[in-house]
mmCIF file of C-alpha atoms and ligand atoms in Angstrom:
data_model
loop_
_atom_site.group_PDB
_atom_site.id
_atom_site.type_symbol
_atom_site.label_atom_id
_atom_site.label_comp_id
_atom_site.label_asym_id
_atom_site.label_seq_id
_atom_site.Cartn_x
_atom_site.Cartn_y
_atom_site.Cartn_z
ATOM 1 C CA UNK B 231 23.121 189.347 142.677
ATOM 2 C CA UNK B 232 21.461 190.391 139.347
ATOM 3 C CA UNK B 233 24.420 191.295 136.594
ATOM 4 C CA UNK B 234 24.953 192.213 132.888
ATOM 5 C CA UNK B 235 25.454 188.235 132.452
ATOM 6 C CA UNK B 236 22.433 187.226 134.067
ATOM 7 C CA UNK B 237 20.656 184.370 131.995
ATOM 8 C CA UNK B 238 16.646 184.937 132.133
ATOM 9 C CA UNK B 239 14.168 182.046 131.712
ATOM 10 C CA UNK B 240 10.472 182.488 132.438
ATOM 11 C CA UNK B 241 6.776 180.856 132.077
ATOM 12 C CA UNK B 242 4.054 181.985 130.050
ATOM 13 C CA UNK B 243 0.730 181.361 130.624
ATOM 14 C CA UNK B 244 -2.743 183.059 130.935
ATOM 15 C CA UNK B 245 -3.533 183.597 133.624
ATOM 16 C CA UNK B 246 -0.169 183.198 135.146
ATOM 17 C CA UNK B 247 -0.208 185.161 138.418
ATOM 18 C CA UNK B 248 -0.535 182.114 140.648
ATOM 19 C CA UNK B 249 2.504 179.999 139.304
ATOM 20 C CA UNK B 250 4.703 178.320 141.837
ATOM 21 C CA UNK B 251 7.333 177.594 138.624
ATOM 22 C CA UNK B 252 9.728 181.169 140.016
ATOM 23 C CA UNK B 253 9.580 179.806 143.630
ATOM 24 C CA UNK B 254 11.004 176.163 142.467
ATOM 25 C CA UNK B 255 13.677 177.246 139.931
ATOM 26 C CA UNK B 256 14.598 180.288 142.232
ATOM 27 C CA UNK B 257 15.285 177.741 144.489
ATOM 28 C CA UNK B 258 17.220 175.124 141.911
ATOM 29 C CA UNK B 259 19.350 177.982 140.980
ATOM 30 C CA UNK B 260 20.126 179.207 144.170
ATOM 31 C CA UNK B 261 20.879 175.319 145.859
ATOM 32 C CA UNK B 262 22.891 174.525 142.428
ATOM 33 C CA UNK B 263 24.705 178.494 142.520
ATOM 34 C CA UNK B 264 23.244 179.587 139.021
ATOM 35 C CA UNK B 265 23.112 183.231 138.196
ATOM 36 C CA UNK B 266 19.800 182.837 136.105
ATOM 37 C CA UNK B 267 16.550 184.854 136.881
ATOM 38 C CA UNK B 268 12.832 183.338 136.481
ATOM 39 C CA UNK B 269 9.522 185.329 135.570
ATOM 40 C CA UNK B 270 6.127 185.055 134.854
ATOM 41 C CA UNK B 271 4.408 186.331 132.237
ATOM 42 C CA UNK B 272 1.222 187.088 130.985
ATOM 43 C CA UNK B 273 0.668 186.150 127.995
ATOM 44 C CA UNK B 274 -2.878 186.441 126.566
ATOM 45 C CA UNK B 275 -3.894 183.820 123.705
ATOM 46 C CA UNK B 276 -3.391 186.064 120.347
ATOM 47 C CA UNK B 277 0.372 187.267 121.535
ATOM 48 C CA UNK B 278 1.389 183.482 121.405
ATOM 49 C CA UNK B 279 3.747 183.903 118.551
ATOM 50 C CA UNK B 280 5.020 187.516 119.451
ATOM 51 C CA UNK B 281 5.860 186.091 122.932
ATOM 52 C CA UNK B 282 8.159 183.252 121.323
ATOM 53 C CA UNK B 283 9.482 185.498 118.929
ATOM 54 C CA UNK B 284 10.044 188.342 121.373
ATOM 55 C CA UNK B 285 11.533 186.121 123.966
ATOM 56 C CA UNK B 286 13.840 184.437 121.623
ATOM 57 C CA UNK B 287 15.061 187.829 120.250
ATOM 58 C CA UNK B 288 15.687 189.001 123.452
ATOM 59 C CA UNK B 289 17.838 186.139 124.388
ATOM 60 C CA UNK B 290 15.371 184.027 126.888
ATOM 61 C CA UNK B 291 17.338 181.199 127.647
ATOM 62 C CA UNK B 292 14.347 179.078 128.260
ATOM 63 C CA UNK B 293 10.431 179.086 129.448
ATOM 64 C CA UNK B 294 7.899 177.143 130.797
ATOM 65 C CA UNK B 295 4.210 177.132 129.053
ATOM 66 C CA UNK B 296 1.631 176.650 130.591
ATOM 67 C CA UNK B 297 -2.613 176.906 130.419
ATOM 68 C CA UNK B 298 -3.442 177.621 127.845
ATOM 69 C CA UNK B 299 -0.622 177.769 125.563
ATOM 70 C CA UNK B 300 0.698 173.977 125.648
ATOM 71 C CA UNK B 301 -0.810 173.235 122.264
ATOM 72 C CA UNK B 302 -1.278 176.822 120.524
ATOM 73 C CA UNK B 303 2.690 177.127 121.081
ATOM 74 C CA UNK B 304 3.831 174.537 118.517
ATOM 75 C CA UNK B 305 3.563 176.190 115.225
ATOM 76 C CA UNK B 306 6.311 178.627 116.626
ATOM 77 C CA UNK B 307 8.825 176.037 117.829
ATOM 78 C CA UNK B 308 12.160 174.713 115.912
ATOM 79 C CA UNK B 309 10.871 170.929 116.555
ATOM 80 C CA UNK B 310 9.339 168.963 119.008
ATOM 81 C CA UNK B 311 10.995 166.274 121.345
ATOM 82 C CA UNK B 312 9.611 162.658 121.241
ATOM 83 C CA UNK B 313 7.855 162.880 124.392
ATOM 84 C CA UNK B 314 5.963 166.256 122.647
ATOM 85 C CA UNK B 315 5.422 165.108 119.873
ATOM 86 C CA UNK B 316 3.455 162.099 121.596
ATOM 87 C CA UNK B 317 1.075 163.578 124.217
ATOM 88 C CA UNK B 318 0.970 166.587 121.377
ATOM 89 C CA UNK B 319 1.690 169.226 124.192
ATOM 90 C CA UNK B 320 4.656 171.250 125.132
ATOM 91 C CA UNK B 321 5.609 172.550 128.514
ATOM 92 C CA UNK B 322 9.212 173.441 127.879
ATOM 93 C CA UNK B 323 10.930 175.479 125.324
ATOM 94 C CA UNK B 324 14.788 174.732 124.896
ATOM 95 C CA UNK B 325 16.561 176.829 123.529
ATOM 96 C CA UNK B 326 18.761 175.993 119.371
ATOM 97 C CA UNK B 327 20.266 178.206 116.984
ATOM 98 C CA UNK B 328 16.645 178.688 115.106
ATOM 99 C CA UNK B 329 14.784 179.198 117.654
ATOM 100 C CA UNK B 330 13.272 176.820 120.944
ATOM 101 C CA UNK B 331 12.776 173.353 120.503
ATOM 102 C CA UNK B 332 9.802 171.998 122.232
ATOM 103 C CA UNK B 333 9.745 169.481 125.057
ATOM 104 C CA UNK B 334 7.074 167.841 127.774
ATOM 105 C CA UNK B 335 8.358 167.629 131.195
ATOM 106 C CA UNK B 336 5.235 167.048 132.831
ATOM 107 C CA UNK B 337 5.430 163.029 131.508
ATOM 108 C CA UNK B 338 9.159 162.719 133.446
ATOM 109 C CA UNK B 339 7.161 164.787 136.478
ATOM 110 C CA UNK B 340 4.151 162.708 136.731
ATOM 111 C CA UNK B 341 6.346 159.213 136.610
ATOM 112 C CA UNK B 342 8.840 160.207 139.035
ATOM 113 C CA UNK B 343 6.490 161.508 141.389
ATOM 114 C CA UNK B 344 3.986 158.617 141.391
ATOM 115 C CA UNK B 345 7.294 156.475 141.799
ATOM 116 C CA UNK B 346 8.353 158.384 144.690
ATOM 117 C CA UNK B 347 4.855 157.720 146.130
ATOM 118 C CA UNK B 348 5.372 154.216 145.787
ATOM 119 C CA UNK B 349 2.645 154.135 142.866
ATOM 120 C CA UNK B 350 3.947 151.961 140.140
ATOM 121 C CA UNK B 351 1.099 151.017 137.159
ATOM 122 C CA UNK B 352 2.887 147.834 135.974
ATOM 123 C CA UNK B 353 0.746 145.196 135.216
ATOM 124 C CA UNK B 354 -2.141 147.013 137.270
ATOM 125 C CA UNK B 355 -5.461 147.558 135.921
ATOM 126 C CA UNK B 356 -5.486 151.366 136.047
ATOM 127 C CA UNK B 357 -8.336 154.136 135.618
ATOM 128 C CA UNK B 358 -7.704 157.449 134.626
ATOM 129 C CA UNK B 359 -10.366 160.466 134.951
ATOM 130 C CA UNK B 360 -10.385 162.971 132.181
ATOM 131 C CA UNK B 361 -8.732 163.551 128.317
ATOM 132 C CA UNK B 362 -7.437 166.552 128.238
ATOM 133 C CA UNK B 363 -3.492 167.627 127.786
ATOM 134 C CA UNK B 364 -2.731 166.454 131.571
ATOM 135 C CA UNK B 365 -4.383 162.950 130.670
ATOM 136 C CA UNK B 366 -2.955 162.373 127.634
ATOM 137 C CA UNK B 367 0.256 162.789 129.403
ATOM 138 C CA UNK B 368 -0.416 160.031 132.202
ATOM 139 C CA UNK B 369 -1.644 157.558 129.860
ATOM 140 C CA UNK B 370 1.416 157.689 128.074
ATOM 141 C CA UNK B 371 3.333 157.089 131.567
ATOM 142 C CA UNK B 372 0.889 154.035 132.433
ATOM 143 C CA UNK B 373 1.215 152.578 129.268
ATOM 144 C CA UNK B 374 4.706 152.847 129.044
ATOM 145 C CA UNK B 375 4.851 151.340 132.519
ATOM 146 C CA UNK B 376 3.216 148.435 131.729
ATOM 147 C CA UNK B 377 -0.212 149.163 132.795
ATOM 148 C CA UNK B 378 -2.059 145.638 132.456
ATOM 149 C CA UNK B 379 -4.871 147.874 131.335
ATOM 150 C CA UNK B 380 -5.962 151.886 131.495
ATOM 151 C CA UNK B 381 -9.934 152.350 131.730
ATOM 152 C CA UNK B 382 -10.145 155.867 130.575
ATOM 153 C CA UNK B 383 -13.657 157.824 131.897
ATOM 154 C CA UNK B 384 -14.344 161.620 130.751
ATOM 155 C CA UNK B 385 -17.838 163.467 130.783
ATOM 156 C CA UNK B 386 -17.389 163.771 126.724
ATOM 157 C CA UNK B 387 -16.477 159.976 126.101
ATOM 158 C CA UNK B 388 -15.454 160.960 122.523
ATOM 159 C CA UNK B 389 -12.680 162.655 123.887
ATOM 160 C CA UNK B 390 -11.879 159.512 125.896
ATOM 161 C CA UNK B 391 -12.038 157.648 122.726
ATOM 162 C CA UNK B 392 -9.734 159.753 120.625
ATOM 163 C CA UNK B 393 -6.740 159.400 123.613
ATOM 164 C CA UNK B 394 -7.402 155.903 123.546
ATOM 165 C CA UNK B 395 -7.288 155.637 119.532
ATOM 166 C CA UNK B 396 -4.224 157.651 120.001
ATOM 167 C CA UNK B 397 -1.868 155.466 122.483
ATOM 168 C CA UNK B 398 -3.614 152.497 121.582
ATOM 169 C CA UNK B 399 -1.884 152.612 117.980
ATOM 170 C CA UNK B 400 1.291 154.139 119.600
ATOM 171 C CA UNK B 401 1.556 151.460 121.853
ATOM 172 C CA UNK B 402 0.375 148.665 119.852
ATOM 173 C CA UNK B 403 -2.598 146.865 121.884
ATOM 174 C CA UNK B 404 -5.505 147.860 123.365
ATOM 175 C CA UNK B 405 -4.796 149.319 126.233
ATOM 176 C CA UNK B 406 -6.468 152.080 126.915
ATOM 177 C CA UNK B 407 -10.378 151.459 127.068
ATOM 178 C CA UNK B 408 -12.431 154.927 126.582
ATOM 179 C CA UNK B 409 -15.320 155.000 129.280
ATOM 180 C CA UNK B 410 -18.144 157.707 130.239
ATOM 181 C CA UNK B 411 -17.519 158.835 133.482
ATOM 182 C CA UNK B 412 -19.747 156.770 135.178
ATOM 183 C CA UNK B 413 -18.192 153.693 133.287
ATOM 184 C CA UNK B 414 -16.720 152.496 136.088
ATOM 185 C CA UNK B 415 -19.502 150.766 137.045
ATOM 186 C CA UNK B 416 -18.795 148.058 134.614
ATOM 187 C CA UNK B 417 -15.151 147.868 135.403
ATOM 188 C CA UNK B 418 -14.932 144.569 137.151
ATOM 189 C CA UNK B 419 -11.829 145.300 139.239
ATOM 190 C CA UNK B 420 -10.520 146.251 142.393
ATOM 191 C CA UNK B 421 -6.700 146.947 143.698
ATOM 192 C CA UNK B 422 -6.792 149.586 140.605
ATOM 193 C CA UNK B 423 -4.488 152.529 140.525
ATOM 194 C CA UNK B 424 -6.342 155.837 139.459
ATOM 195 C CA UNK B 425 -4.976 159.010 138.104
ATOM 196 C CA UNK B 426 -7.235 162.209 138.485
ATOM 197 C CA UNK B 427 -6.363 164.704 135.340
ATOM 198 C CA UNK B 428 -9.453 167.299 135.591
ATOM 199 C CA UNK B 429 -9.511 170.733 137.329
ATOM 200 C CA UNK B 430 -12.965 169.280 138.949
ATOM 201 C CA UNK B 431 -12.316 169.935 142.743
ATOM 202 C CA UNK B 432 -9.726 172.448 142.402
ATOM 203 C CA UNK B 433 -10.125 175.757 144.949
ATOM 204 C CA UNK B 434 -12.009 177.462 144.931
ATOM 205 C CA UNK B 435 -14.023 174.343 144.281
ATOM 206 C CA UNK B 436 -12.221 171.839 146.283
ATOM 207 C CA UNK B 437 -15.627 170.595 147.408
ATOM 208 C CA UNK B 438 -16.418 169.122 144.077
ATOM 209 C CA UNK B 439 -14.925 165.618 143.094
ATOM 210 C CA UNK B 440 -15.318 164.264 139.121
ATOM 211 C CA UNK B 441 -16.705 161.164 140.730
ATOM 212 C CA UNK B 442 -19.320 161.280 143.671
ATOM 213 C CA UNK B 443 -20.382 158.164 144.305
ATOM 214 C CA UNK B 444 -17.822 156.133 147.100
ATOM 215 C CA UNK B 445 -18.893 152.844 145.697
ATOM 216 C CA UNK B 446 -16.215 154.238 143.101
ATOM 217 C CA UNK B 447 -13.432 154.836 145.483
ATOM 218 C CA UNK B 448 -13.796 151.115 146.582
ATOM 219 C CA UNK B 449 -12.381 150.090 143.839
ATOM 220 C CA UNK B 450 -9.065 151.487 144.443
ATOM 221 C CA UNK B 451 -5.790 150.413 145.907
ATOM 222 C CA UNK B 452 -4.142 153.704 144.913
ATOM 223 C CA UNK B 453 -4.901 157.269 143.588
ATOM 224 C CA UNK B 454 -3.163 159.649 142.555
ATOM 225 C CA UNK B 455 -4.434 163.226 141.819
ATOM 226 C CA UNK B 456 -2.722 166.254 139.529
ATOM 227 C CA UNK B 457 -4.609 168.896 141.816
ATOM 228 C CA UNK B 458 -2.816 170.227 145.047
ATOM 229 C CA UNK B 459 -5.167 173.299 145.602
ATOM 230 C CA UNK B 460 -6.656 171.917 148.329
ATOM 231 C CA UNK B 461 -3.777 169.804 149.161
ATOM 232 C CA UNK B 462 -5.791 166.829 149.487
ATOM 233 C CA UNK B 463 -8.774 167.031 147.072
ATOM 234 C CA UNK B 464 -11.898 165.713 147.807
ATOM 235 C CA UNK B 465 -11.071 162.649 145.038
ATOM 236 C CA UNK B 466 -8.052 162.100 147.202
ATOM 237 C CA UNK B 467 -9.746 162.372 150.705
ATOM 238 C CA UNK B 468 -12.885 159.641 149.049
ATOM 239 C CA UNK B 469 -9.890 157.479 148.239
ATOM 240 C CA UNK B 470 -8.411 157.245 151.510
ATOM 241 C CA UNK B 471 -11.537 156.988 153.017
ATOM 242 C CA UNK B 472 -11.509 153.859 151.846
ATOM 243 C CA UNK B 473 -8.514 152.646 152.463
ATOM 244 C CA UNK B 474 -6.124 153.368 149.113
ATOM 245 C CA UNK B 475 -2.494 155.081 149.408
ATOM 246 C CA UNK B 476 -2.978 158.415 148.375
ATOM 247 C CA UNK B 477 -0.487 161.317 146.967
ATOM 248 C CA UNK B 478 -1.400 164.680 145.098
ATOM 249 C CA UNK B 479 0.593 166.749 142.243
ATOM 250 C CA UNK B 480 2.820 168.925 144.548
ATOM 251 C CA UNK B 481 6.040 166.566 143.172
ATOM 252 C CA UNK B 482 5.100 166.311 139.856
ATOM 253 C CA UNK B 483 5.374 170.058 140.233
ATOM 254 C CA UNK B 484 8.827 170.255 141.334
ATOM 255 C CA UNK B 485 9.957 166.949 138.934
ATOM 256 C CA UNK B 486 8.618 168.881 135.715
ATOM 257 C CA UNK B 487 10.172 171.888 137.174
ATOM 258 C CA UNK B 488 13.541 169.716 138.057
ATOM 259 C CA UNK B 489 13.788 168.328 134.394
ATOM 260 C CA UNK B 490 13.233 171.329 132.619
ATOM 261 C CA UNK B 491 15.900 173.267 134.797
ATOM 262 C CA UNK B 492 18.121 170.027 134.063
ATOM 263 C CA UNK B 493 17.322 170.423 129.908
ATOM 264 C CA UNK B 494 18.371 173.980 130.331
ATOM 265 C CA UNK B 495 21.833 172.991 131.987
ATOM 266 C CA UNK B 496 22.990 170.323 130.087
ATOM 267 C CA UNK B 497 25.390 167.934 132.232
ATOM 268 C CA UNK B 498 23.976 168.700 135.418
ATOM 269 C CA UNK B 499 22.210 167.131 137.946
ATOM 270 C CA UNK B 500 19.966 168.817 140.404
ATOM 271 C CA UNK B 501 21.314 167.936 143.754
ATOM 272 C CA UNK B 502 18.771 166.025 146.518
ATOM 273 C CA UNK B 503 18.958 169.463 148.804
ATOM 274 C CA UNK B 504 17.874 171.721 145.691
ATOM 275 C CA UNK B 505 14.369 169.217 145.358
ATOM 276 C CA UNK B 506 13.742 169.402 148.955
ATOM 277 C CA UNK B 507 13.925 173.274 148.957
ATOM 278 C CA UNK B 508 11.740 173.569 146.174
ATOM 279 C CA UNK B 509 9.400 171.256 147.791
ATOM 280 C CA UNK B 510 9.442 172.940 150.986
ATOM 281 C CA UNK B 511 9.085 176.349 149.399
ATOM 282 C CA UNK B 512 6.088 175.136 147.574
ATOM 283 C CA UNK B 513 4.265 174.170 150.614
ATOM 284 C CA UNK B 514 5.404 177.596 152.395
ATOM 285 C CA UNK B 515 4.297 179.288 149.518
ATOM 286 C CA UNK B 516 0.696 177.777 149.567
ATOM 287 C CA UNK B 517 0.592 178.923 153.494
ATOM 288 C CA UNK B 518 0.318 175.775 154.410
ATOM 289 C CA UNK B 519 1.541 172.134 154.958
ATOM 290 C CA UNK B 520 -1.875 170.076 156.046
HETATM 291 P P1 LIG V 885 -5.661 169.848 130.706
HETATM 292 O O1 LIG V 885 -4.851 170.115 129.470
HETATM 293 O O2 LIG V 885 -5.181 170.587 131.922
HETATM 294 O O3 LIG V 885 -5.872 168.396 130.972
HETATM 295 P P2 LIG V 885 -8.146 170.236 129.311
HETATM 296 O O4 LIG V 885 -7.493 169.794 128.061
HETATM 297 O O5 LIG V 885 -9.022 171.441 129.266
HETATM 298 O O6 LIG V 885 -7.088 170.521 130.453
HETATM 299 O O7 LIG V 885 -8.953 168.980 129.891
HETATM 300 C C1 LIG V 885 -9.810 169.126 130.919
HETATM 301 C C2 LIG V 885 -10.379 167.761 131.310
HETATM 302 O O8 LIG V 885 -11.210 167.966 132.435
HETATM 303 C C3 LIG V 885 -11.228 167.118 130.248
HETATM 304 O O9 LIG V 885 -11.155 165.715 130.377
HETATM 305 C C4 LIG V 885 -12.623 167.605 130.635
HETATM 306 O O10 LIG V 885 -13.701 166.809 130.183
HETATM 307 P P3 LIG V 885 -14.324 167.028 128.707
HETATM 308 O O11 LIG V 885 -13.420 166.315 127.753
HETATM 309 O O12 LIG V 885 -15.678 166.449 128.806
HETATM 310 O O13 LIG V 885 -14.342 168.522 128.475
HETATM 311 C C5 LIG V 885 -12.533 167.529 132.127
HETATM 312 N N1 LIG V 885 -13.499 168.394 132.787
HETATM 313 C C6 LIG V 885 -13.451 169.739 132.879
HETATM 314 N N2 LIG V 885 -14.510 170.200 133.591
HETATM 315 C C7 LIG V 885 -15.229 169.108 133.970
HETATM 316 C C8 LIG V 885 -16.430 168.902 134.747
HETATM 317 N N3 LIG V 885 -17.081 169.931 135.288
HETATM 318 N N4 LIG V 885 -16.853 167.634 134.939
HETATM 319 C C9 LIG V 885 -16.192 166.592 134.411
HETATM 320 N N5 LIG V 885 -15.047 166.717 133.671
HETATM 321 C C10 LIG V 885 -14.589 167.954 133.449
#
């Protein structure tokens, strides 16, 4: 039931209308008996300010922010958390007495769910596709794991080369070695864990895969892929094809979903029963579980 004392929270994104973030957290609240509402909204790139400003006036409790806000948001926030201040990209506003105080869930999603899936980077050679926000966010996880090394291949390899400059010095070695896409080629491994980060293969698209060639997917033991529009991508189904453990983003969903909903409550845990909802609602929400 909807009261006077109802807290709000909400996402903001552009476009928004296809979030899953109001199915998970009206979930959490419901399985954790919260009276909170969630909503999306749409929040087009030159209201980015009035949006945070707005929200906070009207007493938001606490959003989401997604595409393509995650960096433009910043200049608006009372302070970053470490974590944000790191992969330089915010996901989740807390709310202070100034104003919100930045945060980036999706680095406590991605680990947790690639730990779930039994995908652990420590002293694996790993290889991660892309440099955008969502990359910058796993290389920080499979450095901090204890990657023995993190090949990273993008189409613009300068891009690649300013994430590895970036968690190289964070991180104090050399870590992270910036590759063209079709690097991999030179990467004498096998038994490496990879980490997709591009929108390459995403419906409507799902036929498209940021690397074509299976030679590629020969090298891997394990992959792991943000995209779960298709459900398995096309970089997942090359993997398995040749014989890696596979798992998409549908967790990492919930987990960034599950930590933000746990910054916003301070002292509580979300219970085992509210995860499995959301996760279950996710997949009923997509119309599918295949
Ligand atoms: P996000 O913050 O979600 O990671 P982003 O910052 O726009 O999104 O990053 C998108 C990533 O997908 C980049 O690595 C991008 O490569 P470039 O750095 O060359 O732009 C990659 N990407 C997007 N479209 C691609 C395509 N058609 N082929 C290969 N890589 C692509």
């Amino acid at each position: 039931m909807i009261s006077g004392k109802t807290k709000l929270y909400g996402v903001m994104g552009w476009p928004i209308g296809h979030t899953l973030s109001p199915v998970i957290h009206w979930e959490f609240a419901r399985a954790m008996g919260i009276d909170m509402e969630y909503m999306a909204f749409s929040v087009e790139p030159d209201q980015v300010e009035a949006a945070v400003k707005g929200a906070y006036a009207l007493g938001i409790r606490g959003m989401n922010v997604t595409v393509p806000h995650k960096q433009t948001v910043i200049p608006f926030l009372d302070g970053l958390d470490k974590g944000a201040q790191v992969v330089g990209a915010v996901n989740t506003l807390v709310r202070t007495d100034k104003g919100y105080r930045g945060y980036n869930t999706d680095v406590t999603g991605l680990s947790r769910s690639m730990a779930e899936a039994g995908m652990t980077a420590r002293d694996r050679v790993c290889i991660l596709v892309g440099a955008g926000g969502a990359a910058k966010a796993a290389a920080y996880v499979l450095a901090e794991e204890g990657a023995a090394k993190v090949y990273a291949l993008n189409r613009t390899i300068a891009h690649a080369e300013v994430l590895a400059g970036d968690l190289n010095r964070l991180f104090g070695r050399e870590i992270i070695v910036p590759m063209a896409l079709d690097g991999w080629r030179d990467i004498p491994d096998t038994g490496c864990l990879a980490v997709q980060t591009t929108s390459v293969g995403m419906a409507p698209k799902g036929e498209e895969a940021p690397i074509e060639d299976v030679e590629f997917y020969k090298k891997l033991d394990m992959a792991f892929d943000v995209i779960y529009t298709p459900w398995l991508s096309t970089f997942l189904m090359q993997a398995a094809t040749a014989g890696a453990k596979v798992s998409n983003g549908s967790d990492m969903l919930v987990y960034q979903a599950a930590a933000a909903f746990e910054l916003w409550n301070p002292g509580l845990k979300l219970s085992g029963e509210a995860i499995a909802n959301a996760k279950m609602a996710i997949m009923a929400a997509r119309g599918s579980a295949s």
